Coordinates of C-alpha atoms in Angstrom, one line a residue:
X6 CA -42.3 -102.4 -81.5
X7 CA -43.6 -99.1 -81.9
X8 CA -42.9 -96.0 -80.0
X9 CA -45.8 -94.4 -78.1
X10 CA -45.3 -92.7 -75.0
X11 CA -49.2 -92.1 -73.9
X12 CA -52.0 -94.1 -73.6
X13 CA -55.9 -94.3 -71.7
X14 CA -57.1 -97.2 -70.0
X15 CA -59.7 -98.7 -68.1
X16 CA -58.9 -100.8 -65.0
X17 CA -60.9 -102.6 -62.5
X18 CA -60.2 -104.7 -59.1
X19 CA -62.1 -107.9 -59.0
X20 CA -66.0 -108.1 -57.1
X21 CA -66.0 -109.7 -53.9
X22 CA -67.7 -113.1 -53.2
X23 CA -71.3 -113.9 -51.9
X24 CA -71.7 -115.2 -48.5
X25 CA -73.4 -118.6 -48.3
X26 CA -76.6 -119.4 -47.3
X27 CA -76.4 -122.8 -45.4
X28 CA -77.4 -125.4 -42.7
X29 CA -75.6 -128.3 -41.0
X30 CA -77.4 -131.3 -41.9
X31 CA -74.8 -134.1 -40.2
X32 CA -76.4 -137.0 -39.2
X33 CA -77.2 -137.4 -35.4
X34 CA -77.5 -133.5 -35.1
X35 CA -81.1 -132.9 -35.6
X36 CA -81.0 -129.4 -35.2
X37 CA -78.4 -128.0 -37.1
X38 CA -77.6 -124.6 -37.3
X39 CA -76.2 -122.1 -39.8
X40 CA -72.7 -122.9 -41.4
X41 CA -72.6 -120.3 -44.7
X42 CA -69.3 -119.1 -45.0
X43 CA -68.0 -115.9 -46.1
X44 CA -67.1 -114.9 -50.1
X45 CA -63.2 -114.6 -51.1
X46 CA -62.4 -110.9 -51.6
X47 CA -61.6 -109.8 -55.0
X48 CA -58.1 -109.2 -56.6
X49 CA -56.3 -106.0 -56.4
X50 CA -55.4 -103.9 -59.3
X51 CA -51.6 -103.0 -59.2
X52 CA -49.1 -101.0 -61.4
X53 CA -45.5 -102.1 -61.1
X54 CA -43.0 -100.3 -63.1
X55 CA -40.9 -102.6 -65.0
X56 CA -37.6 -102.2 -67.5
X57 CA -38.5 -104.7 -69.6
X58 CA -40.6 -102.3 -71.4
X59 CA -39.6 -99.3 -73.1
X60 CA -43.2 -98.1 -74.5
X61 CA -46.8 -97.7 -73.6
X62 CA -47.4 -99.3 -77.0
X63 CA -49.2 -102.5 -75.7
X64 CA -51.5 -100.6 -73.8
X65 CA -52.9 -99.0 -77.1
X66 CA -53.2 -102.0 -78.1
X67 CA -55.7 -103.0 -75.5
X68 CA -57.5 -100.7 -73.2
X69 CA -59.6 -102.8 -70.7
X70 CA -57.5 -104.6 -67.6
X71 CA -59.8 -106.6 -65.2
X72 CA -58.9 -108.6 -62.0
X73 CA -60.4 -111.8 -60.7
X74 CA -63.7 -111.7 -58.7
X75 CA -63.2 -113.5 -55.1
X76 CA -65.4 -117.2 -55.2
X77 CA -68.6 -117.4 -53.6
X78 CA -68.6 -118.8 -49.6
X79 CA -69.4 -122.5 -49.4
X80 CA -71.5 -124.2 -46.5
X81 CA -69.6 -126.1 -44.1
X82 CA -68.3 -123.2 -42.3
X83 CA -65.9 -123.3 -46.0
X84 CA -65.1 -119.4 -47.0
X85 CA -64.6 -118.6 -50.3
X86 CA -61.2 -118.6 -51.8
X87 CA -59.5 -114.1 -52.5
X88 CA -58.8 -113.6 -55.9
X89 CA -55.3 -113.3 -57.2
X90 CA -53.7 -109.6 -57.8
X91 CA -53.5 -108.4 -60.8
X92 CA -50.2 -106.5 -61.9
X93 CA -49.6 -104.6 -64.9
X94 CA -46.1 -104.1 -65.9
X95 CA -45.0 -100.5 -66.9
X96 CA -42.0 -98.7 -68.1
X97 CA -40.3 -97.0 -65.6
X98 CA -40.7 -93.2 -65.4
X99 CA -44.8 -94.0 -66.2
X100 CA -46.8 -91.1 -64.7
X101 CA -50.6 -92.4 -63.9
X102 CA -53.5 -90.0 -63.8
X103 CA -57.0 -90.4 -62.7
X104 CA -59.6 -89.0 -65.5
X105 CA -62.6 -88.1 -64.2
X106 CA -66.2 -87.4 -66.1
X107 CA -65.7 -83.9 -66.3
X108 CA -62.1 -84.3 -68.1
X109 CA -59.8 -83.0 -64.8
X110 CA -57.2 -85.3 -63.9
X111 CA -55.3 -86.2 -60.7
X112 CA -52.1 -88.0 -60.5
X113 CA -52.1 -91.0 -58.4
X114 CA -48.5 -92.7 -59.3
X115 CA -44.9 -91.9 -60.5
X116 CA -43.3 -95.4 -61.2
X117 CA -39.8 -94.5 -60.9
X118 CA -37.9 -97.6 -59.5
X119 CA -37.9 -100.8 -60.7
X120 CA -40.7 -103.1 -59.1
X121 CA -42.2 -99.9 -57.2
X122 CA -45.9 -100.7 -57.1
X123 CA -49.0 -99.0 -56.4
X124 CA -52.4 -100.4 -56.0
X125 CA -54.4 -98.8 -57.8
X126 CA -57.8 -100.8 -57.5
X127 CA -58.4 -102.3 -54.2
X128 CA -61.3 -105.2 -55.1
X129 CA -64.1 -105.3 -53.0
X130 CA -64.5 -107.3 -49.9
X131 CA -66.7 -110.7 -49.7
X132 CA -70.1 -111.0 -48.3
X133 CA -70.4 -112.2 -45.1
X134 CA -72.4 -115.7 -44.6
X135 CA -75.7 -116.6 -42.8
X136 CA -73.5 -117.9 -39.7
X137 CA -72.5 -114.1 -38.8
X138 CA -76.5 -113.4 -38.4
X139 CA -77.2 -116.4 -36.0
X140 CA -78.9 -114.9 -32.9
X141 CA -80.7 -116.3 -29.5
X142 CA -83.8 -114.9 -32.0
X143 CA -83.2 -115.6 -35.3
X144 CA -81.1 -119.2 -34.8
X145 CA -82.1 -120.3 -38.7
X146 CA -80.6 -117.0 -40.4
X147 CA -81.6 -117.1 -44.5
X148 CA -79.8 -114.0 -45.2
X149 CA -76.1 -113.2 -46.0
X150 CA -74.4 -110.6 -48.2
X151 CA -73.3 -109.8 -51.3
X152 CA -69.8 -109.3 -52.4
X153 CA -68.8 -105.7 -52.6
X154 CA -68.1 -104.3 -55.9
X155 CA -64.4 -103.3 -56.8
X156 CA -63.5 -100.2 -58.3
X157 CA -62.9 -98.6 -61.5
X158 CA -61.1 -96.2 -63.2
X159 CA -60.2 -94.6 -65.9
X160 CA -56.4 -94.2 -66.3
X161 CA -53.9 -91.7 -68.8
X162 CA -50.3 -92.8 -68.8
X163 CA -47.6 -90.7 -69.8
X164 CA -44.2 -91.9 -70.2
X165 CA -41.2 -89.8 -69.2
X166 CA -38.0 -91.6 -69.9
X167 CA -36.0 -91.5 -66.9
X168 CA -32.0 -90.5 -68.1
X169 CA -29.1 -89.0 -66.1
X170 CA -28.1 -87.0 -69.4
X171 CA -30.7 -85.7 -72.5
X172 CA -29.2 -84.6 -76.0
X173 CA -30.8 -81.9 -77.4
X174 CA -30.3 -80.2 -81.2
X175 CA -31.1 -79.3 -84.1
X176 CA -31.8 -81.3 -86.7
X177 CA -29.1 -83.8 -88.5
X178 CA -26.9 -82.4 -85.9
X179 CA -25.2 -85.7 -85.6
X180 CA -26.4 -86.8 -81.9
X181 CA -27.5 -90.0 -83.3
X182 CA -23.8 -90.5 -84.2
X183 CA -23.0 -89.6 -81.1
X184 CA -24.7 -92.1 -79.4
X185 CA -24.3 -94.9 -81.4
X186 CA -20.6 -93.7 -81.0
X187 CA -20.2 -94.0 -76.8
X188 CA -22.4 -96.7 -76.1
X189 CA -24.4 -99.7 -77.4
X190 CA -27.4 -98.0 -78.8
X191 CA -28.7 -98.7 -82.5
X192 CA -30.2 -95.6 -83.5
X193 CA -31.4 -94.9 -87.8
X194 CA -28.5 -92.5 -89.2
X195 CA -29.0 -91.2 -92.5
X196 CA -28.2 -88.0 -94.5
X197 CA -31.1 -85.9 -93.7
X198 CA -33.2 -83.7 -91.4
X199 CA -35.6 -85.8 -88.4
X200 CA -33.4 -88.8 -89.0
X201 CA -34.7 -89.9 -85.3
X202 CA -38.4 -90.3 -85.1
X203 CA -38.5 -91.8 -81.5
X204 CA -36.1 -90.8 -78.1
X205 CA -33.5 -93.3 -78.4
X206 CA -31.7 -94.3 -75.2
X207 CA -28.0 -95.2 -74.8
X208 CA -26.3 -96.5 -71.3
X209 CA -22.4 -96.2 -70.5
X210 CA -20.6 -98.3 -68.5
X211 CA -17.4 -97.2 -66.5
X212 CA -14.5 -99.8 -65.2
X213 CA -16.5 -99.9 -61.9
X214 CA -19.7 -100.9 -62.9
X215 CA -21.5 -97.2 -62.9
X216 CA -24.0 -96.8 -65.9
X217 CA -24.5 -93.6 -67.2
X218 CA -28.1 -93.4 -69.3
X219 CA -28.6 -90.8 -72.4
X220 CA -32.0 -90.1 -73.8
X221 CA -31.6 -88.5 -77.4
X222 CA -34.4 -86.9 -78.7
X223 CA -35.7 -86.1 -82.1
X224 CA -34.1 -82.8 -83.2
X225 CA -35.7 -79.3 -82.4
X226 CA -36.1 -76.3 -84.9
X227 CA -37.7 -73.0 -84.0
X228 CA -41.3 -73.0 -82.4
X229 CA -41.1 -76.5 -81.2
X230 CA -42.3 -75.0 -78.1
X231 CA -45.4 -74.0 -80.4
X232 CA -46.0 -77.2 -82.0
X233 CA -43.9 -77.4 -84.7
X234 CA -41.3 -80.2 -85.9
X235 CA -41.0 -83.1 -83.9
X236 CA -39.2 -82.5 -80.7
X237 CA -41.6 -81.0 -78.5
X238 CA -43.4 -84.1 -78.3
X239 CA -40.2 -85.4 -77.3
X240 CA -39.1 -82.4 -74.7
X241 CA -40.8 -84.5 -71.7
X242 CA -38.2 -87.0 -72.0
X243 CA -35.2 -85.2 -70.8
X244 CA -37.4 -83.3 -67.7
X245 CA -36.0 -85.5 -65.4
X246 CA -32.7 -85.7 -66.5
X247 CA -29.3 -84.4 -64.8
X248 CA -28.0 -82.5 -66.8
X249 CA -28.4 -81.5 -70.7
X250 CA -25.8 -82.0 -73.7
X251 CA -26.3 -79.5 -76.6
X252 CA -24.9 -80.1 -79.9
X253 CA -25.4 -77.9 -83.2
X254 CA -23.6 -78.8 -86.5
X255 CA -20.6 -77.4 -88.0
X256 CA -21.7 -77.9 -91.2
X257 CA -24.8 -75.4 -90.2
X258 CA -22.8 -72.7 -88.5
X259 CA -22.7 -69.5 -89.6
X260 CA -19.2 -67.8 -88.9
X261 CA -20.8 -64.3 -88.3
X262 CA -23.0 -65.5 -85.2
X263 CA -21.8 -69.5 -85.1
X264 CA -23.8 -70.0 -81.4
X265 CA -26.9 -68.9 -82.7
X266 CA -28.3 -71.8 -82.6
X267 CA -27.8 -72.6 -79.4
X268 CA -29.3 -69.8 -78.4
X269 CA -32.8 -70.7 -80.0
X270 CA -32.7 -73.9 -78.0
X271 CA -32.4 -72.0 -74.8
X272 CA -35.4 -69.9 -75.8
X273 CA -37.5 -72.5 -76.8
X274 CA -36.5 -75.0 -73.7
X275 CA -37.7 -71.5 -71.4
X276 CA -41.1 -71.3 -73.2
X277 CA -41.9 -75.2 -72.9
X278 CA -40.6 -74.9 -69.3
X279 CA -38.5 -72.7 -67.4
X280 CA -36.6 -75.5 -64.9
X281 CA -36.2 -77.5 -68.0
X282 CA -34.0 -74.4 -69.1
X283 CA -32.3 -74.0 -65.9
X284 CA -30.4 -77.2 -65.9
X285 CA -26.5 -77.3 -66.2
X286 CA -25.9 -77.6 -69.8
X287 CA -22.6 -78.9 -72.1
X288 CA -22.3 -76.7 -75.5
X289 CA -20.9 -79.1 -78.2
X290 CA -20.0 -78.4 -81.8
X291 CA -20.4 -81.9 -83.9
X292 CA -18.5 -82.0 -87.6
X293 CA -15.8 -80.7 -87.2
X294 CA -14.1 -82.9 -89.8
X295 CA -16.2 -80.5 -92.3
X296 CA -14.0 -77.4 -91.5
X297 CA -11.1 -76.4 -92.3
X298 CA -8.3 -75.9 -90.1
X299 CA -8.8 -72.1 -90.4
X300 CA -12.6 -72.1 -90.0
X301 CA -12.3 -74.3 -86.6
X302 CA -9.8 -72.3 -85.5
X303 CA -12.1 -68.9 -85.7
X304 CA -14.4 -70.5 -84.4
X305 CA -12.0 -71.5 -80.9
X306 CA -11.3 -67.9 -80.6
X307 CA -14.9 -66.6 -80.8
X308 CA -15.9 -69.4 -78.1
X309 CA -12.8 -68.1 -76.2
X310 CA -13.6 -64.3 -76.6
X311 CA -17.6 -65.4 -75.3
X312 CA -15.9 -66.9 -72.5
X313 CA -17.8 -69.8 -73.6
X314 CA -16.7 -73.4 -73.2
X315 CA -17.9 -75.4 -75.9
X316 CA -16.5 -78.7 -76.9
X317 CA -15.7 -79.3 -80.2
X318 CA -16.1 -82.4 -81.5
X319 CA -16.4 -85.1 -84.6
X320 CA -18.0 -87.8 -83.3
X321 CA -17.8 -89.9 -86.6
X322 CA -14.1 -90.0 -85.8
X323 CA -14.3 -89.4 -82.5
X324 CA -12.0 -86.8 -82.5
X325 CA -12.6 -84.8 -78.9
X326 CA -15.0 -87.2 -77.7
X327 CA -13.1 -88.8 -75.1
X328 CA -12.8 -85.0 -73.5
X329 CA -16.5 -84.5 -73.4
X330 CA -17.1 -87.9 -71.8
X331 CA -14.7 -87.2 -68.8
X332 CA -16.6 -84.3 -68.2
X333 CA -20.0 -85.7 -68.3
X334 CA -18.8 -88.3 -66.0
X335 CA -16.9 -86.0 -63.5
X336 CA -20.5 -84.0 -63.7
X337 CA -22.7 -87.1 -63.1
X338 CA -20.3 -88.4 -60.7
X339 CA -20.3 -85.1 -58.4
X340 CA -24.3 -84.9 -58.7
X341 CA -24.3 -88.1 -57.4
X342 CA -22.4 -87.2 -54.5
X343 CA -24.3 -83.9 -53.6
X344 CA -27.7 -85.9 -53.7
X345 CA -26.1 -88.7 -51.2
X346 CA -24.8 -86.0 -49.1
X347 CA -28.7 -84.1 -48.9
X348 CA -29.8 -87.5 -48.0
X349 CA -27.7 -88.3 -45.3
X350 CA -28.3 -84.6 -43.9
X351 CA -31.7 -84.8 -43.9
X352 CA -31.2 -88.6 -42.4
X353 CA -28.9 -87.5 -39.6

């Protein structure tokens, strides 16, 4: 299935029913009176976010999502049966928007929990039948109502992929190797630059049943933040993340100014958004199994002299990536515990 992380749709809750125009015509009652019954109302229109589904792909697929008009009132006193909801299934971490004629947008929903769900279309009431406009003057009624009409709207989704941790580099920095290193995930590896095309996400699972989710993204070069490369298409996905893991290539290092590059990814991160910048980050140096023992060890000293604690890592061989993983789960763990704590404050 293909990756696409926005889409525009069209939705609609379901009409309501006519009421019923109708007379009792038992035998032995000569002079029956009214007995329309009322029209079912029409199905809701609801968003539930699911994760079963990873991508907005389907819904560019088809773009038109209609719920069941209520049935008609029946004489007899017999109402007319409500429609059935309608739910559409949505990743989780699917932001809806509103678009209205003149292009401005509102956002009506943030699915961020399994099964959360929204209505989004509320379908329109039945009509009422000609036995709610019996009177002492008007005992043979011939009117009723209409159903009411449901609503409709024109929807943009955006997915953000909801992760506790996003990996962030440059190009063929090896993150894909990473991942596919610490957890299940599958992603292409290959040789060259913008290897990873889509966010790939990876989940780690400790002895006690805590998962830990990782969103790597396509790698970032300088003014992404501008448009160019691949990865600021791709930035939204770590917003909501924790924290962020940074990891630059030893093989790209220069031993004059060897953080460098980590430097343009702060820059660019500030220019595409200035929170996104502000979150705790983990400096990592992949391919390290390129240098020698000389080279790596310059380059300890200069991250010692910075006062800079970078981890320094081969994730191929895994050499210094059981280190990192403690700390990212002694960081997730204690994040944890701080947002349980806020809660219980604010609860108490």
């Amino acid at each position: 299935m293909k990756f696409f992380d926005e889409a525009t749709i069209t939705v609609r809750s379901g009409k309501g029913g006519n009421g019923c125009v109708a007379f009792r015509r038992e035998r032995y009652i000569p002079k029956g009176g009214p007995c329309g019954g009322d029209g079912g109302k029409g199905g809701d229109l609801i968003l539930r976010g699911s994760s079963d589904l990873l991508s907005l792909y389907d819904f560019r697929l088809k773009r038109v999502y209609d719920a069941r008009n209520g049935m008609q009132g029946q004489g007899s006193d017999k109402y007319g049966k409500a429609a059935d909801d309608t739910i559409l299934d949505l990743p989780i971490g699917t932001l809806v928007y509103e678009v209205y004629e003149d292009g401005s947008e509102k956002l009506l929903a943030d699915l961020t929990k399994e099964g959360k769900q929204v209505v989004i279309c509320k379908g329109g009431d039945g009509g009422r039948g000609n036995i709610h406009f019996k009177s002492s003057v008007n005992q043979t009624p011939r009117q009723s109502e209409d159903g009411f009409p449901g609503e409709e709207k024109r929807l943009r989704l955006q997915l953000k992929i909801i992760a506790d941790i996003g990996l962030l580099g440059l190009p063929n920095a090896g993150k894909s190797t990473f991942i596919s290193k610490i957890s299940a995930a599958k992603p292409k590896i290959a040789a060259y630059p913008f290897t990873t095309l889509v966010p790939n996400l990876g989940v780690i699972e400790d002895y006690m049943g805590n998962k830990l989710i990782i969103a790597d993204i396509p790698g970032l070069i300088e003014g992404a933040s501008t448009g160019l490369g691949l990865g600021h298409r791709f930035l939204k996905h770590v917003e909501r993340t924790r924290f962020l893991v940074h990891i630059l290539s030893a093989a790209d290092l220069s031993l004059d100014d060897p953080f460098e590059g980590f430097n343009m990814l702060d820059e660019e991160l500030r220019i595409y958004d200035k929170e996104l910048a502000e979150k705790t980050q983990l400096r990592v140096i992949n391919k390290i199994d390129l240098l020698s023992e000389e080279d790596l060890a310059t380059l300890k000293e200069k991250a010692k002299e910075a006062n800079d604690n970078i981890y320094f890592i081969s994730a191929l061989h895994k050499d210094g990536v059981d280190l990192l993983l403690k700390d990212m789960w002694d960081r997730f763990n204690t994040m944890n515990q701080e947002e349980k704590d806020e809660q219980d404050e604010q609860q108490a």
